Structures are given as C-alpha cells and as structure tokens.
Coordinates of C-alpha atoms and ligand atoms in Angstrom, one line a residue:
M1 CA 78.1 111.4 105.4
I2 CA 77.2 110.5 102.0
E3 CA 73.7 109.1 101.6
Q4 CA 74.2 105.7 99.8
R5 CA 72.5 106.7 96.7
R6 CA 72.9 106.9 92.8
V7 CA 72.0 110.8 92.8
L8 CA 72.6 112.3 88.5
K9 CA 72.1 115.5 88.4
T10 CA 74.0 116.5 85.1
A11 CA 75.3 114.5 82.4
I12 CA 78.8 112.5 83.3
P13 CA 80.8 114.2 83.2
G14 CA 79.6 117.2 84.3
P15 CA 80.5 121.0 83.1
K16 CA 82.4 121.6 86.0
S17 CA 84.2 118.0 85.8
Q18 CA 84.5 119.0 82.0
E19 CA 85.9 122.6 83.0
L20 CA 88.3 120.9 85.3
H21 CA 89.1 118.6 82.4
Q22 CA 90.4 121.4 80.7
R23 CA 93.3 122.8 82.7
K24 CA 94.0 118.7 83.4
L25 CA 95.0 119.1 79.7
A26 CA 96.7 122.0 80.4
S27 CA 98.6 121.2 82.9
V28 CA 99.3 117.5 83.7
S29 CA 101.5 115.1 80.8
T30 CA 99.3 113.4 78.3
G31 CA 100.7 109.8 79.8
V32 CA 98.8 110.1 82.5
S33 CA 95.7 109.7 81.6
T34 CA 91.7 109.1 83.2
G35 CA 89.2 106.3 82.9
L36 CA 86.3 108.6 83.8
P37 CA 87.0 112.4 84.3
I38 CA 84.5 113.2 87.0
Y39 CA 86.3 115.1 89.2
V40 CA 86.1 113.8 92.5
E41 CA 84.9 115.7 95.5
S42 CA 84.3 113.5 98.2
G43 CA 83.5 110.1 98.6
Q44 CA 82.0 107.1 101.4
D45 CA 81.8 102.9 101.5
G46 CA 79.7 102.7 98.0
I47 CA 79.9 106.4 96.7
L48 CA 82.2 109.1 94.9
R49 CA 80.5 112.4 94.4
D50 CA 81.5 114.9 92.2
V51 CA 82.0 118.5 92.1
D52 CA 78.4 118.5 90.0
G53 CA 76.6 117.3 92.9
N54 CA 76.3 113.9 90.7
Q55 CA 76.7 110.6 93.4
L56 CA 78.3 107.4 90.9
I57 CA 78.4 104.2 92.6
D58 CA 81.7 103.1 93.3
F59 CA 82.8 99.8 91.5
G60 CA 86.2 100.4 91.4
S61 CA 87.5 100.9 94.9
G62 CA 90.5 103.3 93.0
I63 CA 91.9 100.3 91.8
A64 CA 91.2 97.6 95.0
V65 CA 92.8 100.5 96.9
T66 CA 89.7 101.4 99.4
S67 CA 88.9 97.8 100.8
V68 CA 87.6 99.6 104.0
G69 CA 85.6 102.4 102.4
N70 CA 86.1 106.0 101.9
G71 CA 84.9 108.1 104.4
N72 CA 86.1 105.0 107.1
Q73 CA 85.7 106.6 110.8
R74 CA 88.2 104.8 112.3
I75 CA 91.0 105.6 109.4
I76 CA 89.7 108.9 109.5
D77 CA 89.7 109.1 113.3
A78 CA 93.7 107.6 113.3
V79 CA 95.1 109.7 110.7
Q80 CA 94.2 113.1 112.0
K81 CA 95.8 111.4 115.7
Q82 CA 98.6 111.1 113.8
I83 CA 99.2 114.3 111.3
A84 CA 98.5 116.4 115.0
D85 CA 101.1 114.1 116.5
F86 CA 103.5 114.3 113.5
T87 CA 104.0 113.3 109.8
H88 CA 107.1 112.8 109.1
T89 CA 110.6 111.4 111.1
C90 CA 112.0 108.7 108.4
F91 CA 112.4 105.8 109.9
M92 CA 115.5 105.2 109.2
V93 CA 116.4 108.2 111.3
T94 CA 114.5 108.5 114.4
P95 CA 111.6 105.4 114.5
Y96 CA 108.0 105.0 115.5
E97 CA 106.0 102.4 117.1
E98 CA 103.4 102.6 114.4
Y99 CA 105.7 101.3 112.0
V100 CA 107.0 98.2 113.9
E101 CA 103.1 97.7 114.7
V102 CA 102.5 96.8 110.8
C103 CA 105.2 95.1 110.7
E104 CA 104.0 93.2 113.6
E105 CA 100.7 92.7 111.9
L106 CA 101.7 91.9 108.6
N107 CA 104.0 88.9 110.1
K108 CA 101.0 87.8 112.1
R109 CA 98.5 87.8 109.7
T110 CA 100.5 86.5 106.3
P111 CA 100.2 82.8 105.6
G112 CA 102.6 80.2 108.0
S113 CA 102.8 80.3 111.5
H114 CA 107.2 80.6 110.9
E115 CA 109.1 83.5 112.1
K116 CA 108.9 86.6 109.7
R117 CA 110.0 90.0 109.0
T118 CA 108.9 93.0 107.6
A119 CA 109.9 95.8 105.9
L120 CA 107.9 98.7 104.5
F121 CA 107.7 100.7 101.5
N122 CA 105.4 103.1 99.7
S123 CA 104.1 102.0 96.3
G124 CA 103.4 98.1 95.2
A125 CA 106.0 98.4 92.7
E126 CA 108.9 99.6 95.2
A127 CA 107.3 96.4 97.1
V128 CA 108.1 94.6 94.4
E129 CA 111.2 95.5 93.4
N130 CA 112.3 95.5 97.4
A131 CA 111.3 91.5 97.0
V132 CA 113.7 91.0 94.1
K133 CA 116.4 92.6 95.5
V134 CA 115.8 90.8 98.5
A135 CA 115.6 87.5 96.9
R136 CA 118.7 87.7 94.9
H137 CA 121.0 89.0 97.8
Y138 CA 119.6 85.9 100.0
T139 CA 120.0 83.5 97.2
G140 CA 123.3 84.6 95.5
K141 CA 121.3 83.9 92.6
D142 CA 120.0 86.6 89.6
A143 CA 116.5 84.9 87.4
I144 CA 113.6 86.1 87.9
V145 CA 110.4 84.2 86.9
A146 CA 107.7 86.2 86.4
F147 CA 103.9 84.9 84.2
D148 CA 102.3 86.0 81.1
H149 CA 99.8 88.6 81.6
A150 CA 101.3 89.9 85.0
Y151 CA 101.2 92.9 86.3
H152 CA 104.0 94.2 89.1
G153 CA 104.2 98.0 88.3
R154 CA 106.0 100.6 85.7
T155 CA 109.4 100.8 87.4
N156 CA 111.9 100.1 85.0
L157 CA 112.8 96.5 86.9
T158 CA 108.7 96.2 87.7
L159 CA 107.7 96.6 83.9
A160 CA 110.8 94.2 83.0
M161 CA 108.4 92.1 85.0
T162 CA 105.0 93.2 83.6
A163 CA 103.6 91.2 80.6
K164 CA 101.5 94.1 78.8
N165 CA 102.8 96.1 76.1
M166 CA 100.5 99.0 75.5
P167 CA 100.2 101.2 77.6
Y168 CA 102.7 100.0 79.9
K169 CA 105.6 99.2 78.6
H170 CA 105.7 100.4 75.0
K171 CA 109.2 102.3 74.2
F172 CA 109.9 102.6 77.7
G173 CA 112.8 100.5 77.4
P174 CA 115.7 98.9 77.6
F175 CA 114.3 97.1 80.6
A176 CA 115.7 95.3 83.4
S177 CA 117.5 92.0 82.7
E178 CA 117.8 88.6 84.0
L179 CA 113.9 88.9 83.6
Y180 CA 112.0 85.8 82.3
R181 CA 108.4 85.3 81.1
V182 CA 106.9 81.8 81.2
P183 CA 103.2 81.3 80.5
M184 CA 100.5 81.2 83.3
A185 CA 97.8 78.2 83.6
Y186 CA 94.8 80.5 82.4
P187 CA 92.4 77.9 82.8
Y188 CA 90.2 79.2 79.9
R189 CA 92.5 79.9 77.5
W190 CA 94.6 76.9 78.1
P191 CA 95.4 75.4 74.2
G192 CA 94.9 71.9 76.1
G193 CA 91.4 72.6 77.1
E194 CA 90.6 74.0 81.0
K195 CA 91.2 70.1 82.0
H196 CA 94.7 69.6 81.6
C197 CA 95.6 73.5 82.5
E198 CA 96.7 72.3 86.1
A199 CA 98.9 69.5 85.1
E200 CA 100.2 70.4 81.3
A201 CA 101.0 74.5 82.7
F202 CA 102.8 73.2 85.7
S203 CA 105.6 71.0 83.6
Y204 CA 105.7 73.3 80.6
I205 CA 106.6 75.8 83.4
T206 CA 108.7 74.0 85.1
D207 CA 110.4 72.2 82.0
Q208 CA 111.3 76.0 80.7
I209 CA 113.2 77.0 84.0
H210 CA 114.8 73.7 83.4
A211 CA 115.9 74.6 79.9
Q212 CA 116.4 77.9 79.9
I213 CA 117.1 79.3 82.9
G214 CA 118.7 76.9 85.4
E215 CA 117.9 76.3 88.7
E216 CA 120.5 76.9 90.1
N217 CA 120.3 80.5 88.5
T218 CA 116.8 81.1 89.1
A219 CA 116.5 83.7 92.2
A220 CA 112.8 83.4 92.6
V221 CA 109.1 82.9 90.9
I222 CA 106.7 85.5 91.8
I223 CA 103.0 85.0 90.8
E224 CA 100.0 86.6 91.5
P225 CA 97.8 84.2 93.1
I226 CA 95.2 85.8 91.5
Q227 CA 96.4 87.7 88.2
G228 CA 94.9 91.8 88.3
E229 CA 95.6 93.9 85.5
G230 CA 96.1 90.9 83.6
G231 CA 92.6 89.8 83.2
F232 CA 91.6 88.3 87.2
I233 CA 93.2 85.1 86.0
V234 CA 92.4 82.6 88.7
P235 CA 94.8 79.6 88.2
P236 CA 93.4 76.0 88.6
P237 CA 93.3 74.2 91.7
G238 CA 96.2 72.8 92.7
F239 CA 98.9 75.1 90.5
L240 CA 99.5 77.2 93.2
P241 CA 100.5 74.3 96.1
A242 CA 102.5 72.3 92.6
L243 CA 104.1 75.7 92.2
A244 CA 105.4 76.4 95.4
Q245 CA 106.7 73.1 96.4
W246 CA 109.1 73.2 93.4
C247 CA 110.1 76.2 94.0
R248 CA 111.0 75.0 97.5
D249 CA 112.9 71.4 95.8
H250 CA 115.0 73.6 94.1
D251 CA 116.2 76.6 96.6
I252 CA 113.7 79.2 94.5
L253 CA 111.9 81.5 96.3
F254 CA 108.2 81.9 95.7
I255 CA 107.2 85.5 96.2
A256 CA 103.1 86.1 95.9
D257 CA 102.5 89.8 94.8
E258 CA 99.5 90.1 96.4
V259 CA 99.7 94.0 95.9
Q260 CA 96.0 93.6 94.3
S261 CA 94.5 90.5 95.8
G262 CA 95.2 90.6 99.7
F263 CA 93.6 92.3 102.7
C264 CA 90.3 90.1 102.7
R265 CA 89.7 91.3 98.7
S266 CA 89.5 87.7 97.7
G267 CA 87.6 86.5 100.7
D268 CA 90.4 85.7 102.4
W269 CA 92.9 87.7 104.5
F270 CA 95.1 86.7 101.2
A271 CA 94.5 85.1 98.0
V272 CA 97.2 82.3 99.0
D273 CA 95.2 81.3 101.8
H274 CA 92.5 79.8 99.9
E275 CA 95.1 76.7 98.7
E276 CA 97.1 76.7 101.7
V277 CA 100.1 78.4 99.8
V278 CA 102.7 79.7 102.0
P279 CA 105.1 81.9 100.2
D280 CA 108.9 82.7 101.5
I281 CA 107.7 86.9 100.5
I282 CA 104.6 88.0 99.9
V283 CA 103.9 91.9 98.8
T284 CA 101.3 94.2 99.6
A285 CA 100.0 97.1 99.2
K286 CA 97.2 98.7 98.0
G287 CA 93.9 98.0 100.6
I288 CA 96.4 97.9 103.2
A289 CA 96.2 101.2 104.5
G290 CA 92.8 102.8 102.9
G291 CA 93.9 104.8 100.0
M292 CA 97.5 106.0 102.1
P293 CA 100.7 105.0 100.5
L294 CA 102.0 101.9 102.0
S295 CA 103.4 98.8 101.0
G296 CA 105.4 95.8 102.6
I297 CA 106.8 92.7 102.0
T298 CA 107.0 89.9 104.9
G299 CA 109.1 87.2 104.2
R300 CA 110.6 84.4 106.0
A301 CA 113.0 85.3 109.3
D302 CA 116.3 83.4 107.9
I303 CA 115.8 85.8 104.2
M304 CA 114.6 89.1 105.3
D305 CA 117.5 89.2 108.3
T306 CA 120.2 88.2 106.1
I307 CA 120.0 91.8 104.4
H308 CA 122.5 93.9 105.5
G309 CA 121.8 97.2 107.8
G310 CA 121.2 100.1 105.5
G311 CA 120.2 97.5 102.7
L312 CA 116.5 97.9 102.6
G313 CA 114.8 101.4 103.5
G314 CA 113.6 104.9 101.8
T315 CA 113.0 108.4 102.9
Y316 CA 109.0 107.7 102.8
G317 CA 108.4 103.7 103.4
G318 CA 106.2 103.6 106.4
N319 CA 105.2 106.9 106.7
P320 CA 103.8 107.2 110.4
V321 CA 100.2 108.8 108.8
A322 CA 99.9 105.9 106.2
C323 CA 100.9 103.2 109.3
A324 CA 98.6 105.3 111.1
A325 CA 96.2 103.9 108.5
A326 CA 97.2 100.6 108.2
L327 CA 96.3 100.1 111.5
A328 CA 92.9 101.3 111.3
S329 CA 91.9 99.0 108.4
I330 CA 93.3 95.9 109.5
E331 CA 91.5 96.8 112.6
T332 CA 88.2 97.5 110.6
M333 CA 89.3 94.2 108.3
E334 CA 89.0 92.1 111.8
A335 CA 86.1 93.7 113.6
D336 CA 83.4 93.9 110.4
D337 CA 84.5 90.6 109.6
L338 CA 85.2 92.0 105.6
A339 CA 87.2 88.7 104.1
G340 CA 83.2 87.2 105.0
R341 CA 81.8 90.2 103.4
A342 CA 83.6 89.8 100.1
R343 CA 82.6 86.6 99.8
E344 CA 78.5 87.6 100.2
I345 CA 80.3 90.4 97.5
E346 CA 81.0 87.2 95.6
A347 CA 77.8 85.4 95.9
I348 CA 76.0 88.6 95.1
L349 CA 78.1 89.2 91.8
K350 CA 78.5 86.0 90.5
G351 CA 74.9 85.2 91.0
R352 CA 73.8 88.4 88.8
L353 CA 76.7 87.8 86.1
G354 CA 75.3 84.2 85.8
E355 CA 72.0 85.8 84.7
L356 CA 73.8 87.9 82.2
S357 CA 75.9 85.1 81.1
E358 CA 72.6 83.3 80.4
K359 CA 71.4 85.5 78.0
Y360 CA 74.9 86.9 76.1
E361 CA 76.8 84.6 73.7
Q362 CA 79.5 87.6 74.6
V363 CA 80.0 86.6 78.3
G364 CA 82.9 83.4 77.7
E365 CA 83.2 82.9 81.3
V366 CA 82.4 84.8 85.0
R367 CA 85.5 84.4 87.2
G368 CA 87.3 85.8 90.3
R369 CA 87.5 85.1 94.4
G370 CA 85.3 87.4 96.7
A371 CA 85.4 91.2 95.6
M372 CA 87.6 90.7 92.7
I373 CA 85.3 89.2 90.3
A374 CA 85.6 89.5 86.8
M375 CA 83.7 88.4 83.4
E376 CA 85.6 87.8 80.0
L377 CA 84.1 89.3 76.7
V378 CA 84.8 87.3 73.9
E379 CA 83.1 87.5 70.2
D380 CA 81.5 83.9 70.6
R381 CA 82.2 81.2 72.9
V382 CA 83.7 78.9 70.2
T383 CA 86.2 81.4 68.6
K384 CA 86.6 83.0 72.4
A385 CA 87.6 85.8 69.8
P386 CA 88.7 88.8 72.5
A387 CA 85.9 91.4 72.4
A388 CA 87.9 94.6 73.1
A389 CA 85.7 97.1 71.7
L390 CA 82.8 95.8 73.2
T391 CA 83.9 95.9 76.4
G392 CA 85.5 99.4 76.1
A393 CA 81.5 100.2 74.8
I394 CA 80.4 98.8 78.2
N395 CA 82.7 100.5 80.4
K396 CA 81.2 103.8 78.6
A397 CA 77.8 103.1 79.1
C398 CA 78.1 102.7 82.4
H399 CA 80.1 105.4 83.2
E400 CA 77.4 107.7 81.7
R401 CA 74.9 106.2 83.9
G402 CA 77.0 106.9 87.0
L403 CA 78.9 103.5 87.9
V404 CA 82.7 103.5 88.1
T405 CA 83.8 100.6 86.5
L406 CA 87.1 99.4 85.3
T407 CA 88.3 96.9 82.4
C408 CA 91.4 94.6 82.7
G409 CA 93.2 92.2 80.7
T410 CA 96.0 91.9 78.2
L411 CA 93.5 91.3 75.3
G412 CA 91.5 94.7 76.9
N413 CA 87.9 92.3 77.2
V414 CA 88.0 91.8 80.4
F415 CA 85.7 93.5 82.6
R416 CA 85.9 93.9 86.3
F417 CA 84.4 94.7 89.5
L418 CA 86.5 95.4 92.7
P419 CA 83.9 97.2 94.8
P420 CA 84.3 98.7 98.2
L421 CA 83.8 95.6 100.8
T422 CA 81.6 98.1 102.8
I423 CA 79.2 99.2 100.2
S424 CA 75.3 97.9 100.8
D425 CA 73.5 94.8 98.9
D426 CA 71.2 98.0 97.3
L427 CA 74.3 99.6 95.8
L428 CA 75.5 96.3 94.5
N429 CA 72.3 95.0 93.0
E430 CA 71.4 98.9 91.3
G431 CA 75.2 98.8 89.9
M432 CA 74.1 95.4 88.6
D433 CA 70.9 96.5 86.8
I434 CA 72.9 99.2 85.4
L435 CA 76.1 96.5 83.6
G436 CA 72.7 95.1 82.4
E437 CA 71.6 98.2 80.8
A438 CA 74.7 99.1 79.6
F439 CA 75.5 95.5 77.8
A440 CA 72.1 95.9 76.0
A441 CA 73.2 99.2 74.8
S442 CA 76.4 98.5 73.8
L443 CA 75.6 95.3 71.6
Ligands
PLZ501 N1 101.1 94.7 91.8 C1 99.6 92.5 91.4 O1 97.9 95.1 90.6 C2 99.3 98.2 90.6 C3 97.9 99.5 88.6 C4 97.5 100.7 87.8 P1 101.8 100.3 92.3 N2 98.2 98.0 90.0 C5 96.8 98.7 89.6 C6 98.2 101.2 86.6 O2 98.0 101.4 85.7 O3 99.1 101.8 87.3 C7 100.2 96.9 90.5 C8 99.1 95.6 91.2 C9 100.1 94.0 91.7 C10 101.6 95.7 91.5 C11 101.2 96.9 91.4 C12 101.9 98.2 91.4 O4 101.6 98.9 92.4 O5 101.2 100.8 93.8 O6 101.0 100.7 91.3 O7 103.0 100.4 91.8

C-alpha cells in the first residue's frame, strides 16, 4: 500500500530518474519521447512513486487507462491467478472462457438493447482499424468520414483518420486512401458562434459528405463522442443524436470511438450514453482492463456476423491475462459505482477550475464530462488566440511540483485532467492547489 500523499524528496526529476533517463536516451529511439521523465517504481490510486522515493499526484492515469487505479486488489488477484493458470493459447487456436465473458460484458453494457457481437484486440488503433474493416465489408462501400481534431491512433490507416500533423503524421505518409475529414462541431470555436454550432455543423457536415463523397459511397462516420487528444471537445447537445440518425437514414454506419471516453470516464459507462445515442459499432480500449492491453469492437450482430470465419483476429487479441484484468475492472466499476465517482470528480474539478477562470482571462473555456475535464487556454477572451506556450509552461510547473499533468489539443493549448477514478478528494484538491500555483508562476 502506498500512502495517498504527495512526497517530494528530491527535485523533479531526481538523481536516479536522471540516471535512468541517460540510459533511455542512449537506448530508446528519439521517436518515443516522455512528457515527465520521472521513472516510476510503483503506483496506487492517486499516487505514482518514482525511483527516488518521490510520490507524485497522478492526474493522467497513463492517458485515461488506470481508471480503477494502479494497485487495484481485484486486478492484482485476477491477473496473478490467470498468469498461474495460463498466459496464452491464442483464442483462434484453442479458446478460453475469459474472452467470451469479456465479449458478453461488452455486449451487455454498451448502448442499445439489440443483439450484439464483439471481437477483441490489443490496442485502440488496432480496434479502430478493425471497425473500419468491418464497416467496409458489411456496407460494400469504401469511404470513411472522420473529423477535424480527431485522434484514432498511429497505425497507417488510423493516422489517415487522425487530424494533427505534429507529432503524429509528420513525414510518415503516404496515408491510406478513402479517408475524408469534415469539420467538428466545436462550440467554443464555431465560426457562426456557439449558439448556432449544432445546426450549422450538422448541415455543413452532411452537405459536405453528400457533395464531396456521396452517401452511397460512404461506409461509416467515425467520431469520438468527446474528442480526446484533439482537445476534449464536447459537441453541442443534439449533434450526436442528429448525426447518428442521419447515418441510419443513409445506410452509413455510425462508429463511436470511445477508446478514451469509455468505461465510466465520462460519468456514465459510455459518453454516448449521455444522449442515449446507440452506435452501430463502438470501439473500446484503455480503461477497459486496468492497464493491461486490451481493446474491442462491439457492434450490431447482423453487421459483425457478416464477416467470414478467420476474417478477424490476431495472435494476442483478447489475451487471457488482459481479459482477466478487464473482468476485474468491470466488476470494480460496477461494485464501486465509478461512473458516479467520475461525476463527483467532475463537480470538484469544475468548481476549482471555475475559480481559476474567474481569476485569469487566459482560461478561455472549462469543459468536459466526468473525470475527463479540460481548460482551453487563450491569450485573451476576445481573440481566443491559442496560448500554447502558457499551457506548456503550466504543465512543466505542475510537474516540478509533483503533479503529473497532461496537455492536448490540435493547437497545443488545452490542459486536461484525467485522474484515476479512485483518487481521493484530498489529492484532487491538492492537485488543484498546485495547478493554481503553477498558473500564477507561469504568467
Ligand atoms: N482512439 C479516441 O484516445 C489513444 C494516444 C497517445 P492506442 N489516445 C492516446 C499517443 O500519443 O500515442 C486513442 C484515443 C482514441 C484511439 C486511440 C488509439 O489507442 O491504444 O494508443 O492505439
């Protein structure tokens, strides 16, 4: 057990971390960079302990993964038992119950009461790729529509769907074809103003698909119901239901990428649940398995079961240890009402960020749902010029004070909060105190 308390024994990063970092620089490709080079020794709930004995408050959850907390006893027990039983057979060679049970859980908990089927993979990007494969196979159409500010992964196909050039796409092309991008319903920056965002975005997007691609050529529209890496952009109420309905009316599949927003993160099991949107296919990963690599696509049975035997799979997809962890995570979320906890976290974070927003004109907007909250920073509220340098400076100042924070946004000016759902109120508030100090020190 790690005491849930911030402890700073050395400067951040400390000498042992610095030494490890020298080894990293000499051994790991420059392509893989680290935001905060403290080398982690152990972690539990709201705390990460580094090799120098510092205890940092975790506002990142390894990018929205450890929602049930590091050091979660249910996960430890389930993983240890599964490792002792067997670690791998390959589900396509000789199957096992844990895989089936995770699929049953996903079919049951994802939106919609219709018959569903699931397939499991390893990473979010791999699952997104498979959702695209299934959509093209089922519809017999090629075009896939993604959005400005979208993030769907780093593989070649998903990079074609990901919006941001640096660092993801730069010089890594050419990218897969038949991927199209349309504007996102981004209330804070909608040209016609926030009030008109929903209606204007909907007609702009559907007109563009009609004119530039053709509904009859469009296999699927894929959207993050709350955009993650792109800046925690929450579309205006009504936008997702209208878009999903339009897709249905035109035999286009509506795919929700809930890799980041899913599994209680947004204050409900899935972010689409807030507006009762039922996707044809939902993509899940990250929070599903408490840190073990696992992802899935869950879709209408009639879609998922058109795929020929052997058409989907992979050596490790639905690995038994990852599945055991997923079952323990889901059990924890249910037993401990982590969706409810995410809503409590939202209230605390939005309260504290509201105070910052009153104090500093640079806080352009506070937005998000559950334990997926962000503030967008601007030079001033009139021009809304993105304040990327300030965002980076505050992030660094938080790190130095023992708070693990993350930024995001296509323009690099969004500060995001993704604490484990098991973090204590005290650590949340202490983290927000640190943020306030870091803000003041960075202006
Ligand atoms: N879809 C919505 O958020 C992963 C990326 C971190 P993988 N987001 C974190 C980085 O810089 O690589 C993500 C996501 C959404 C898909 C993915 C991809 O998931 O498990 O990283 O492949």
